[in-house]
PDB file of C-alpha atoms in Angstrom:
ATOM      1  CA  UNK A  12      70.853  25.794-191.283  1.00 42.00           C
ATOM      2  CA  UNK A  13      67.957  23.394-191.792  1.00 49.00           C
ATOM      3  CA  UNK A  14      70.090  20.388-190.689  1.00 55.00           C
ATOM      4  CA  UNK A  15      71.032  22.139-187.431  1.00 58.00           C
ATOM      5  CA  UNK A  16      69.288  20.625-184.348  1.00 66.00           C
ATOM      6  CA  UNK A  17      68.226  24.124-183.185  1.00 73.00           C
ATOM      7  CA  UNK A  18      66.434  24.790-186.450  1.00 75.00           C
ATOM      8  CA  UNK A  19      64.750  21.365-186.228  1.00 75.00           C
ATOM      9  CA  UNK A  20      63.647  22.177-182.687  1.00 74.00           C
ATOM     10  CA  UNK A  21      62.245  25.527-183.762  1.00 76.00           C
ATOM     11  CA  UNK A  22      60.316  23.921-186.615  1.00 78.00           C
ATOM     12  CA  UNK A  23      58.951  21.262-184.282  1.00 77.00           C
ATOM     13  CA  UNK A  24      57.795  23.916-181.813  1.00 74.00           C
ATOM     14  CA  UNK A  25      55.946  25.732-184.587  1.00 76.00           C
ATOM     15  CA  UNK A  26      54.188  22.522-185.586  1.00 76.00           C
ATOM     16  CA  UNK A  27      53.144  21.870-182.003  1.00 74.00           C
ATOM     17  CA  UNK A  28      51.888  25.434-181.562  1.00 71.00           C
ATOM     18  CA  UNK A  29      49.761  25.038-184.688  1.00 71.00           C
ATOM     19  CA  UNK A  30      48.360  21.754-183.375  1.00 70.00           C
ATOM     20  CA  UNK A  31      47.582  22.897-179.812  1.00 68.00           C
ATOM     21  CA  UNK A  32      45.668  26.027-178.897  1.00 62.00           C
ATOM     22  CA  UNK A  33      47.810  27.017-175.881  1.00 60.00           C
ATOM     23  CA  UNK A  34      51.450  27.293-176.975  1.00 55.00           C
ATOM     24  CA  UNK A  35      52.812  27.973-173.430  1.00 59.00           C
ATOM     25  CA  UNK A  36      52.513  24.335-172.385  1.00 57.00           C
ATOM     26  CA  UNK A  37      54.407  23.056-175.422  1.00 54.00           C
ATOM     27  CA  UNK A  38      57.844  21.855-174.252  1.00 61.00           C
ATOM     28  CA  UNK A  39      60.396  19.650-175.949  1.00 59.00           C
ATOM     29  CA  UNK A  40      62.680  18.015-173.343  1.00 64.00           C
ATOM     30  CA  UNK A  41      66.415  18.498-173.669  1.00 70.00           C
ATOM     31  CA  UNK A  42      68.813  15.553-173.894  1.00 75.00           C
ATOM     32  CA  UNK A  43      69.932  16.065-170.269  1.00 77.00           C
ATOM     33  CA  UNK A  44      66.301  16.001-169.079  1.00 77.00           C
ATOM     34  CA  UNK A  45      65.678  12.791-171.004  1.00 80.00           C
ATOM     35  CA  UNK A  46      68.833  11.200-169.529  1.00 83.00           C
ATOM     36  CA  UNK A  47      67.789  12.268-166.005  1.00 85.00           C
ATOM     37  CA  UNK A  48      64.319  10.746-166.478  1.00 86.00           C
ATOM     38  CA  UNK A  49      65.847   7.517-167.726  1.00 90.00           C
ATOM     39  CA  UNK A  50      68.139   7.375-164.645  1.00 91.00           C
ATOM     40  CA  UNK A  51      65.172   7.951-162.306  1.00 92.00           C
ATOM     41  CA  UNK A  52      63.195   5.250-164.072  1.00 93.00           C
ATOM     42  CA  UNK A  53      66.127   2.798-163.782  1.00 94.00           C
ATOM     43  CA  UNK A  54      66.488   3.571-160.036  1.00 94.00           C
ATOM     44  CA  UNK A  55      62.742   3.051-159.526  1.00 94.00           C
ATOM     45  CA  UNK A  56      62.866  -0.305-161.312  1.00 94.00           C
ATOM     46  CA  UNK A  57      65.869  -1.334-159.218  1.00 94.00           C
ATOM     47  CA  UNK A  58      64.063  -0.448-155.989  1.00 94.00           C
ATOM     48  CA  UNK A  59      60.944  -2.348-157.080  1.00 94.00           C
ATOM     49  CA  UNK A  60      63.034  -5.387-157.937  1.00 93.00           C
ATOM     50  CA  UNK A  61      64.814  -5.328-154.517  1.00 93.00           C
ATOM     51  CA  UNK A  62      61.478  -4.988-152.702  1.00 92.00           C
ATOM     52  CA  UNK A  63      59.958  -7.900-154.635  1.00 91.00           C
ATOM     53  CA  UNK A  64      63.044 -10.063-153.879  1.00 91.00           C
ATOM     54  CA  UNK A  65      62.770  -9.208-150.150  1.00 88.00           C
ATOM     55  CA  UNK A  66      59.091 -10.166-150.176  1.00 87.00           C
ATOM     56  CA  UNK A  67      59.839 -13.466-151.901  1.00 87.00           C
ATOM     57  CA  UNK A  68      62.584 -14.241-149.397  1.00 83.00           C
ATOM     58  CA  UNK A  69      60.295 -13.388-146.493  1.00 78.00           C
ATOM     59  CA  UNK A  70      57.542 -15.602-147.930  1.00 79.00           C
ATOM     60  CA  UNK A  71      59.945 -18.563-148.185  1.00 78.00           C
ATOM     61  CA  UNK A  72      60.934 -18.290-144.522  1.00 76.00           C
ATOM     62  CA  UNK A  73      58.778 -20.162-141.999  1.00 80.00           C
ATOM     63  CA  UNK A  74      56.311 -18.179-139.885  1.00 80.00           C
ATOM     64  CA  UNK A  75      57.529 -17.160-136.444  1.00 82.00           C
ATOM     65  CA  UNK A  76      55.586 -19.108-133.782  1.00 85.00           C
ATOM     66  CA  UNK A  77      56.398 -16.654-130.964  1.00 86.00           C
ATOM     67  CA  UNK A  78      53.432 -14.738-129.574  1.00 87.00           C
ATOM     68  CA  UNK A  79      53.649 -11.000-130.299  1.00 88.00           C
ATOM     69  CA  UNK A  80      53.915  -8.533-127.407  1.00 90.00           C
ATOM     70  CA  UNK A  81      50.774  -6.761-126.149  1.00 89.00           C
ATOM     71  CA  UNK A  82      50.508  -3.028-125.557  1.00 91.00           C
ATOM     72  CA  UNK A  83      49.927  -1.512-122.115  1.00 91.00           C
ATOM     73  CA  UNK A  84      46.286  -0.757-122.922  1.00 92.00           C
ATOM     74  CA  UNK A  85      45.645  -4.288-124.211  1.00 91.00           C
ATOM     75  CA  UNK A  86      47.130  -5.862-121.051  1.00 91.00           C
ATOM     76  CA  UNK A  87      45.046  -3.565-118.871  1.00 92.00           C
ATOM     77  CA  UNK A  88      41.920  -4.259-120.944  1.00 90.00           C
ATOM     78  CA  UNK A  89      42.234  -8.058-120.643  1.00 90.00           C
ATOM     79  CA  UNK A  90      42.847  -7.987-116.905  1.00 90.00           C
ATOM     80  CA  UNK A  91      40.096  -5.432-116.226  1.00 87.00           C
ATOM     81  CA  UNK A  92      37.520  -7.330-118.255  1.00 85.00           C
ATOM     82  CA  UNK A  93      38.109 -10.498-116.254  1.00 86.00           C
ATOM     83  CA  UNK A  94      37.811  -8.547-113.022  1.00 84.00           C
ATOM     84  CA  UNK A  95      34.546  -6.937-114.090  1.00 82.00           C
ATOM     85  CA  UNK A  96      33.029 -10.188-115.298  1.00 80.00           C
ATOM     86  CA  UNK A  97      33.964 -11.927-112.067  1.00 79.00           C
ATOM     87  CA  UNK A  98      32.587  -9.052-109.989  1.00 75.00           C
ATOM     88  CA  UNK A  99      29.241  -9.213-111.849  1.00 71.00           C
ATOM     89  CA  UNK A 100      29.022 -13.015-111.422  1.00 69.00           C
ATOM     90  CA  UNK A 101      29.206 -13.726-115.158  1.00 68.00           C
ATOM     91  CA  UNK A 102      32.694 -15.250-115.083  1.00 62.00           C
ATOM     92  CA  UNK A 103      33.626 -17.766-112.382  1.00 51.00           C
ATOM     93  CA  UNK A 104      37.218 -18.030-111.075  1.00 51.00           C
ATOM     94  CA  UNK A 105      38.089 -21.102-113.135  1.00 52.00           C
ATOM     95  CA  UNK A 106      36.322 -20.053-116.344  1.00 52.00           C
ATOM     96  CA  UNK A 107      37.772 -18.121-119.255  1.00 51.00           C
ATOM     97  CA  UNK A 108      34.485 -17.422-121.082  1.00 49.00           C
ATOM     98  CA  UNK A 109      31.364 -15.779-119.755  1.00 45.00           C
ATOM     99  CA  UNK A 110      28.572 -18.107-118.610  1.00 42.00           C
ATOM    100  CA  UNK A 111      26.020 -16.210-120.754  1.00 41.00           C
ATOM    101  CA  UNK A 112      28.148 -16.963-123.818  1.00 44.00           C
ATOM    102  CA  UNK A 113      28.249 -20.677-122.921  1.00 43.00           C
ATOM    103  CA  UNK A 114      24.437 -20.731-122.479  1.00 37.00           C
ATOM    104  CA  UNK A 115      23.615 -18.714-125.600  1.00 40.00           C
ATOM    105  CA  UNK A 116      25.986 -20.590-127.932  1.00 41.00           C
ATOM    106  CA  UNK A 117      24.240 -23.987-127.908  1.00 40.00           C
ATOM    107  CA  UNK A 118      24.916 -26.097-131.044  1.00 41.00           C
ATOM    108  CA  UNK A 119      22.079 -26.365-133.514  1.00 44.00           C
ATOM    109  CA  UNK A 120      20.922 -29.709-134.884  1.00 42.00           C
ATOM    110  CA  UNK A 121      22.684 -30.012-138.288  1.00 44.00           C
ATOM    111  CA  UNK A 122      20.860 -30.925-141.439  1.00 46.00           C
ATOM    112  CA  UNK A 123      21.946 -33.792-143.649  1.00 47.00           C
ATOM    113  CA  UNK A 124      25.236 -32.996-145.420  1.00 48.00           C
ATOM    114  CA  UNK A 125      25.917 -29.860-143.317  1.00 49.00           C
ATOM    115  CA  UNK A 126      28.280 -29.023-140.461  1.00 51.00           C
ATOM    116  CA  UNK A 127      27.302 -28.165-136.958  1.00 49.00           C
ATOM    117  CA  UNK A 128      26.898 -24.443-136.403  1.00 51.00           C
ATOM    118  CA  UNK A 129      26.873 -22.405-133.238  1.00 51.00           C
ATOM    119  CA  UNK A 130      23.588 -20.604-132.720  1.00 49.00           C
ATOM    120  CA  UNK A 131      24.380 -16.969-131.949  1.00 47.00           C
ATOM    121  CA  UNK A 132      22.074 -14.860-129.816  1.00 47.00           C
ATOM    122  CA  UNK A 133      21.302 -12.652-132.806  1.00 44.00           C
ATOM    123  CA  UNK A 134      19.952 -15.656-134.762  1.00 47.00           C
ATOM    124  CA  UNK A 135      17.857 -16.682-131.721  1.00 48.00           C
ATOM    125  CA  UNK A 136      16.423 -13.200-131.514  1.00 46.00           C
ATOM    126  CA  UNK A 137      15.613 -13.265-135.220  1.00 47.00           C
ATOM    127  CA  UNK A 138      13.844 -16.628-134.927  1.00 50.00           C
ATOM    128  CA  UNK A 139      10.053 -16.454-135.248  1.00 53.00           C
ATOM    129  CA  UNK A 140       8.135 -16.506-131.930  1.00 53.00           C
ATOM    130  CA  UNK A 141       4.525 -17.735-131.689  1.00 61.00           C
ATOM    131  CA  UNK A 142       1.847 -15.116-131.072  1.00 66.00           C
ATOM    132  CA  UNK A 143       0.641 -16.733-127.836  1.00 65.00           C
ATOM    133  CA  UNK A 144       4.117 -16.445-126.306  1.00 65.00           C
ATOM    134  CA  UNK A 145       4.303 -12.749-127.280  1.00 66.00           C
ATOM    135  CA  UNK A 146       0.907 -12.082-125.665  1.00 65.00           C
ATOM    136  CA  UNK A 147       2.022 -13.885-122.493  1.00 67.00           C
ATOM    137  CA  UNK A 148       5.225 -11.797-122.274  1.00 66.00           C
ATOM    138  CA  UNK A 149       3.309  -8.533-122.754  1.00 67.00           C
ATOM    139  CA  UNK A 150       0.862  -9.524-120.036  1.00 67.00           C
ATOM    140  CA  UNK A 151       3.737 -10.335-117.634  1.00 64.00           C
ATOM    141  CA  UNK A 152       5.345  -6.956-118.351  1.00 60.00           C
ATOM    142  CA  UNK A 153       2.105  -5.064-117.739  1.00 60.00           C
ATOM    143  CA  UNK A 154       1.374  -6.846-114.466  1.00 58.00           C
ATOM    144  CA  UNK A 155       2.824  -5.212-111.307  1.00 55.00           C
ATOM    145  CA  UNK A 156       5.810  -7.111-109.937  1.00 57.00           C
ATOM    146  CA  UNK A 157       5.358  -8.952-106.644  1.00 58.00           C
ATOM    147  CA  UNK A 158       7.522  -8.098-103.556  1.00 58.00           C
ATOM    148  CA  UNK A 159       9.386 -11.394-103.912  1.00 58.00           C
ATOM    149  CA  UNK A 160      10.457 -10.529-107.487  1.00 57.00           C
ATOM    150  CA  UNK A 161      11.612  -7.048-106.419  1.00 58.00           C
ATOM    151  CA  UNK A 162      13.689  -8.600-103.618  1.00 55.00           C
ATOM    152  CA  UNK A 163      15.209 -11.044-106.108  1.00 53.00           C
ATOM    153  CA  UNK A 164      16.198  -8.121-108.393  1.00 53.00           C
ATOM    154  CA  UNK A 165      17.819  -6.323-105.471  1.00 54.00           C
ATOM    155  CA  UNK A 166      19.823  -9.422-104.582  1.00 47.00           C
ATOM    156  CA  UNK A 167      21.070  -9.697-108.169  1.00 44.00           C
ATOM    157  CA  UNK A 168      22.097  -6.036-108.203  1.00 48.00           C
ATOM    158  CA  UNK A 169      23.875  -6.485-104.841  1.00 49.00           C
ATOM    159  CA  UNK A 170      25.721  -9.542-106.187  1.00 45.00           C
ATOM    160  CA  UNK A 171      26.848  -7.409-109.133  1.00 42.00           C
ATOM    161  CA  UNK A 172      28.248  -4.753-106.782  1.00 40.00           C
ATOM    162  CA  UNK A 173      30.509  -7.301-105.034  1.00 42.00           C
ATOM    163  CA  UNK A 174      34.151  -6.827-106.029  1.00 37.00           C
ATOM    164  CA  UNK A 175      37.360  -8.673-105.406  1.00 36.00           C
ATOM    165  CA  UNK A 176      39.673  -7.394-102.720  1.00 36.00           C
ATOM    166  CA  UNK A 177      42.520  -6.886-105.224  1.00 37.00           C
ATOM    167  CA  UNK A 178      41.704  -3.220-105.965  1.00 43.00           C
ATOM    168  CA  UNK A 179      39.409  -1.812-103.245  1.00 36.00           C
ATOM    169  CA  UNK A 180      39.765   1.927-103.923  1.00 36.00           C
ATOM    170  CA  UNK A 181      39.800   2.381-107.670  1.00 48.00           C
ATOM    171  CA  UNK A 182      37.892   4.044-110.481  1.00 46.00           C
ATOM    172  CA  UNK A 183      36.709   0.554-111.451  1.00 48.00           C
ATOM    173  CA  UNK A 184      34.233   0.474-108.572  1.00 63.00           C
ATOM    174  CA  UNK A 185      32.030   2.883-110.502  1.00 71.00           C
ATOM    175  CA  UNK A 186      32.473   0.786-113.634  1.00 72.00           C
ATOM    176  CA  UNK A 187      31.436  -2.428-111.857  1.00 71.00           C
ATOM    177  CA  UNK A 188      28.488  -0.656-110.292  1.00 71.00           C
ATOM    178  CA  UNK A 189      27.365   0.696-113.636  1.00 72.00           C
ATOM    179  CA  UNK A 190      27.775  -2.696-115.309  1.00 72.00           C
ATOM    180  CA  UNK A 191      25.905  -4.513-112.529  1.00 71.00           C
ATOM    181  CA  UNK A 192      23.056  -2.013-112.762  1.00 70.00           C
ATOM    182  CA  UNK A 193      22.899  -2.415-116.535  1.00 68.00           C
ATOM    183  CA  UNK A 194      22.824  -6.246-116.188  1.00 68.00           C
ATOM    184  CA  UNK A 195      20.141  -6.092-113.470  1.00 67.00           C
ATOM    185  CA  UNK A 196      18.050  -3.817-115.666  1.00 66.00           C
ATOM    186  CA  UNK A 197      18.385  -5.766-118.965  1.00 60.00           C
ATOM    187  CA  UNK A 198      18.597  -9.292-117.455  1.00 55.00           C
ATOM    188  CA  UNK A 199      20.354 -11.941-119.576  1.00 51.00           C
ATOM    189  CA  UNK A 200      22.027  -9.592-122.052  1.00 55.00           C
ATOM    190  CA  UNK A 201      23.291 -10.450-125.518  1.00 64.00           C
ATOM    191  CA  UNK A 202      26.953 -11.409-125.519  1.00 66.00           C
ATOM    192  CA  UNK A 203      27.872  -8.942-128.269  1.00 71.00           C
ATOM    193  CA  UNK A 204      26.244  -5.998-126.512  1.00 76.00           C
ATOM    194  CA  UNK A 205      27.877  -7.043-123.238  1.00 76.00           C
ATOM    195  CA  UNK A 206      31.331  -7.138-124.862  1.00 78.00           C
ATOM    196  CA  UNK A 207      30.755  -3.771-126.534  1.00 81.00           C
ATOM    197  CA  UNK A 208      29.660  -2.197-123.258  1.00 80.00           C
ATOM    198  CA  UNK A 209      32.710  -3.696-121.469  1.00 82.00           C
ATOM    199  CA  UNK A 210      35.052  -2.323-124.199  1.00 86.00           C
ATOM    200  CA  UNK A 211      33.548   1.172-123.895  1.00 87.00           C
ATOM    201  CA  UNK A 212      33.807   1.217-120.121  1.00 85.00           C
ATOM    202  CA  UNK A 213      37.394  -0.085-120.057  1.00 88.00           C
ATOM    203  CA  UNK A 214      38.476   2.480-122.720  1.00 89.00           C
ATOM    204  CA  UNK A 215      36.797   5.288-120.742  1.00 89.00           C
ATOM    205  CA  UNK A 216      38.545   4.107-117.568  1.00 88.00           C
ATOM    206  CA  UNK A 217      41.944   3.955-119.281  1.00 91.00           C
ATOM    207  CA  UNK A 218      41.487   7.488-120.648  1.00 90.00           C
ATOM    208  CA  UNK A 219      40.700   8.824-117.141  1.00 90.00           C
ATOM    209  CA  UNK A 220      43.737   7.139-115.527  1.00 89.00           C
ATOM    210  CA  UNK A 221      46.739   9.217-114.426  1.00 91.00           C
ATOM    211  CA  UNK A 222      50.232   8.575-115.825  1.00 90.00           C
ATOM    212  CA  UNK A 223      51.454   7.046-112.508  1.00 91.00           C
ATOM    213  CA  UNK A 224      48.531   4.612-112.644  1.00 90.00           C
ATOM    214  CA  UNK A 225      49.411   3.639-116.218  1.00 91.00           C
ATOM    215  CA  UNK A 226      53.104   3.183-115.378  1.00 92.00           C
ATOM    216  CA  UNK A 227      52.935  -0.456-114.079  1.00 92.00           C
ATOM    217  CA  UNK A 228      51.085  -1.537-117.233  1.00 92.00           C
ATOM    218  CA  UNK A 229      53.674   0.243-119.409  1.00 92.00           C
ATOM    219  CA  UNK A 230      56.482  -1.534-117.511  1.00 92.00           C
ATOM    220  CA  UNK A 231      54.697  -4.846-118.081  1.00 92.00           C
ATOM    221  CA  UNK A 232      54.432  -4.038-121.797  1.00 92.00           C
ATOM    222  CA  UNK A 233      58.209  -3.311-121.910  1.00 93.00           C
ATOM    223  CA  UNK A 234      58.892  -6.694-120.289  1.00 92.00           C
ATOM    224  CA  UNK A 235      56.667  -8.293-122.918  1.00 92.00           C
ATOM    225  CA  UNK A 236      58.733  -6.641-125.679  1.00 92.00           C
ATOM    226  CA  UNK A 237      62.006  -7.835-124.140  1.00 93.00           C
ATOM    227  CA  UNK A 238      60.558 -11.372-123.794  1.00 92.00           C
ATOM    228  CA  UNK A 239      59.423 -11.328-127.429  1.00 92.00           C
ATOM    229  CA  UNK A 240      62.829 -10.188-128.682  1.00 92.00           C
ATOM    230  CA  UNK A 241      64.629 -12.944-126.743  1.00 92.00           C
ATOM    231  CA  UNK A 242      62.199 -15.618-127.896  1.00 91.00           C
ATOM    232  CA  UNK A 243      62.565 -14.558-131.543  1.00 90.00           C
ATOM    233  CA  UNK A 244      66.349 -14.583-131.246  1.00 91.00           C
ATOM    234  CA  UNK A 245      66.383 -18.120-129.806  1.00 91.00           C
ATOM    235  CA  UNK A 246      63.925 -19.313-132.485  1.00 89.00           C
ATOM    236  CA  UNK A 247      66.130 -17.902-135.256  1.00 87.00           C
ATOM    237  CA  UNK A 248      69.230 -19.560-133.792  1.00 89.00           C
ATOM    238  CA  UNK A 249      67.388 -22.901-133.619  1.00 88.00           C
ATOM    239  CA  UNK A 250      66.302 -22.449-137.218  1.00 85.00           C
ATOM    240  CA  UNK A 251      69.874 -21.707-138.282  1.00 85.00           C
ATOM    241  CA  UNK A 252      71.220 -24.814-136.495  1.00 85.00           C
ATOM    242  CA  UNK A 253      68.533 -26.951-138.024  1.00 83.00           C
ATOM    243  CA  UNK A 254      69.403 -25.657-141.501  1.00 78.00           C
ATOM    244  CA  UNK A 255      73.128 -26.245-141.000  1.00 79.00           C
ATOM    245  CA  UNK A 256      72.404 -29.776-139.707  1.00 75.00           C
ATOM    246  CA  UNK A 257      70.419 -30.529-142.877  1.00 71.00           C
ATOM    247  CA  UNK A 258      73.282 -29.253-145.081  1.00 70.00           C
ATOM    248  CA  UNK A 259      75.871 -31.431-143.321  1.00 74.00           C
ATOM    249  CA  UNK A 260      73.579 -34.451-143.619  1.00 71.00           C
ATOM    250  CA  UNK A 261      73.205 -33.913-147.359  1.00 73.00           C
ATOM    251  CA  UNK A 262      76.985 -33.569-147.733  1.00 69.00           C
ATOM    252  CA  UNK A 263      77.568 -36.876-145.912  1.00 70.00           C
ATOM    253  CA  UNK A 264      75.118 -38.649-148.159  1.00 70.00           C
ATOM    254  CA  UNK A 265      76.971 -37.545-151.312  1.00 65.00           C
ATOM    255  CA  UNK A 266      80.181 -39.647-150.996  1.00 57.00           C
ATOM    256  CA  UNK A 267      82.794 -38.692-153.677  1.00 57.00           C
ATOM    257  CA  UNK A 268      83.789 -41.649-155.908  1.00 55.00           C
ATOM    258  CA  UNK A 269      85.793 -42.021-159.139  1.00 52.00           C
ATOM    259  CA  UNK A 270      84.199 -42.897-162.476  1.00 53.00           C
ATOM    260  CA  UNK A 271      85.699 -46.359-162.831  1.00 50.00           C
ATOM    261  CA  UNK A 272      85.188 -47.152-159.160  1.00 49.00           C
ATOM    262  CA  UNK A 273      88.587 -48.702-158.487  1.00 51.00           C
ATOM    263  CA  UNK A 274      89.184 -49.773-154.888  1.00 50.00           C
ATOM    264  CA  UNK A 275      85.494 -50.013-153.940  1.00 51.00           C
ATOM    265  CA  UNK A 276      84.305 -53.283-152.507  1.00 51.00           C
ATOM    266  CA  UNK A 277      80.734 -52.873-153.739  1.00 50.00           C
ATOM    267  CA  UNK A 278      81.951 -52.438-157.342  1.00 50.00           C
ATOM    268  CA  UNK A 279      84.128 -55.566-157.215  1.00 49.00           C
ATOM    269  CA  UNK A 280      81.251 -57.620-155.790  1.00 52.00           C
ATOM    270  CA  UNK A 281      78.821 -56.416-158.464  1.00 51.00           C
ATOM    271  CA  UNK A 282      81.350 -57.130-161.203  1.00 52.00           C
ATOM    272  CA  UNK A 283      81.546 -53.536-162.388  1.00 52.00           C
ATOM    273  CA  UNK A 284      85.167 -53.037-161.265  1.00 50.00           C
ATOM    274  CA  UNK A 285      88.045 -55.073-162.666  1.00 55.00           C
ATOM    275  CA  UNK A 286      90.102 -56.824-159.991  1.00 52.00           C
ATOM    276  CA  UNK A 287      93.481 -55.191-159.467  1.00 57.00           C
ATOM    277  CA  UNK A 288      96.661 -56.927-160.604  1.00 54.00           C
ATOM    278  CA  UNK A 289      98.452 -58.859-157.895  1.00 53.00           C
ATOM    279  CA  UNK A 290     101.675 -56.940-157.156  1.00 54.00           C
ATOM    280  CA  UNK A 291     102.791 -59.118-154.237  1.00 53.00           C
ATOM    281  CA  UNK A 292     106.131 -61.012-154.672  1.00 52.00           C
ATOM    282  CA  UNK A 293     105.857 -64.617-155.886  1.00 53.00           C
ATOM    283  CA  UNK A 294     106.695 -67.548-153.694  1.00 50.00           C
ATOM    284  CA  UNK A 295     110.276 -68.960-154.000  1.00 50.00           C
ATOM    285  CA  UNK A 296     110.544 -71.930-156.389  1.00 50.00           C
ATOM    286  CA  UNK A 297     112.142 -75.189-155.186  1.00 53.00           C
ATOM    287  CA  UNK A 298     116.000 -75.473-155.341  1.00 52.00           C
ATOM    288  CA  UNK A 299     116.162 -78.212-157.991  1.00 52.00           C
ATOM    289  CA  UNK A 300     114.213 -76.290-160.562  1.00 52.00           C
ATOM    290  CA  UNK A 301     116.538 -73.257-160.253  1.00 53.00           C
ATOM    291  CA  UNK A 302     119.720 -75.345-160.855  1.00 56.00           C
ATOM    292  CA  UNK A 303     118.233 -77.041-163.941  1.00 61.00           C
ATOM    293  CA  UNK A 304     117.333 -73.720-165.455  1.00 62.00           C
ATOM    294  CA  UNK A 305     120.862 -72.422-164.858  1.00 64.00           C
ATOM    295  CA  UNK A 306     122.431 -75.486-166.519  1.00 70.00           C
ATOM    296  CA  UNK A 307     120.239 -75.099-169.553  1.00 72.00           C
ATOM    297  CA  UNK A 308     121.251 -71.468-169.940  1.00 71.00           C
ATOM    298  CA  UNK A 309     124.967 -72.356-169.699  1.00 77.00           C
ATOM    299  CA  UNK A 310     124.648 -75.152-172.299  1.00 78.00           C
ATOM    300  CA  UNK A 311     122.939 -72.847-174.727  1.00 77.00           C
ATOM    301  CA  UNK A 312     125.730 -70.278-174.291  1.00 78.00           C
ATOM    302  CA  UNK A 313     128.443 -72.939-175.012  1.00 78.00           C
ATOM    303  CA  UNK A 314     126.668 -74.076-178.182  1.00 80.00           C
ATOM    304  CA  UNK A 315     126.470 -70.500-179.492  1.00 80.00           C
ATOM    305  CA  UNK A 316     130.191 -69.966-178.804  1.00 80.00           C
ATOM    306  CA  UNK A 317     131.145 -73.193-180.685  1.00 80.00           C
ATOM    307  CA  UNK A 318     129.151 -72.233-183.747  1.00 79.00           C
ATOM    308  CA  UNK A 319     130.792 -68.825-183.875  1.00 78.00           C
ATOM    309  CA  UNK A 320     134.318 -70.438-183.823  1.00 74.00           C
ATOM    310  CA  UNK A 321     133.394 -72.750-186.678  1.00 75.00           C
ATOM    311  CA  UNK A 322     132.344 -69.817-188.788  1.00 64.00           C
TER     312      UNK A 322
END
């Protein structure tokens, strides 16, 4: 009874109950449970191995140079930003970057052994300013503005309200008006704060748009997806052709040849290959030589016959 596995299990359970205070949590797994756990562990290892192999194969492949498709909101955001910047006079028609960014990002004079760095507006703001300049600015702020300066501010605000004729009746009129007022109030704003304000306004405008207004941008995004899929397909085909061309080139380079190298001209010239035996028929000998040879054969035959008779 003691050698029975059930008795062994019972004895083991008693030992564990004595060791641990709470005997309810003591559980000895059955053989089937152990086998099931081993199978699950093997499957998990197999999955991990397949995933690692896929990652390695993907890492070996070259990176796809095709530009990824943009979403509808991103397309709208880029177009709307350009419109707002042009309307406020910050971005001219031929420029891609705001003029304030070009002015603020002037290159600093590099020190010896250092690279050139672009001076951001934040670093300029953090730079120490002399006390006299601060006093002058405070005095200018406290002084009442002249009528010419007020007129100039009104002209700047009016220039900010001007919009292109592409979208005359749109929610963006309010956005451009708000942005122009903000610029007229703060003057030459920091580029980062300007970009943040633009992003907030564009996101608010996109959220207030109706589904029929969003539809053209969604259609444009679908076209972008189709364009991306086609471009990726053509790139993969080109890659496959290039790979097959390389394989054929390597095969052509490896010309099959025998060990001894018989029949190769290069081997014969280098002296590595023995010249082949000449199997061509010999030239015919002159007539006189053939007759003499025949007479000699006949004379030898007669002498042999005579010696045999004498014996």
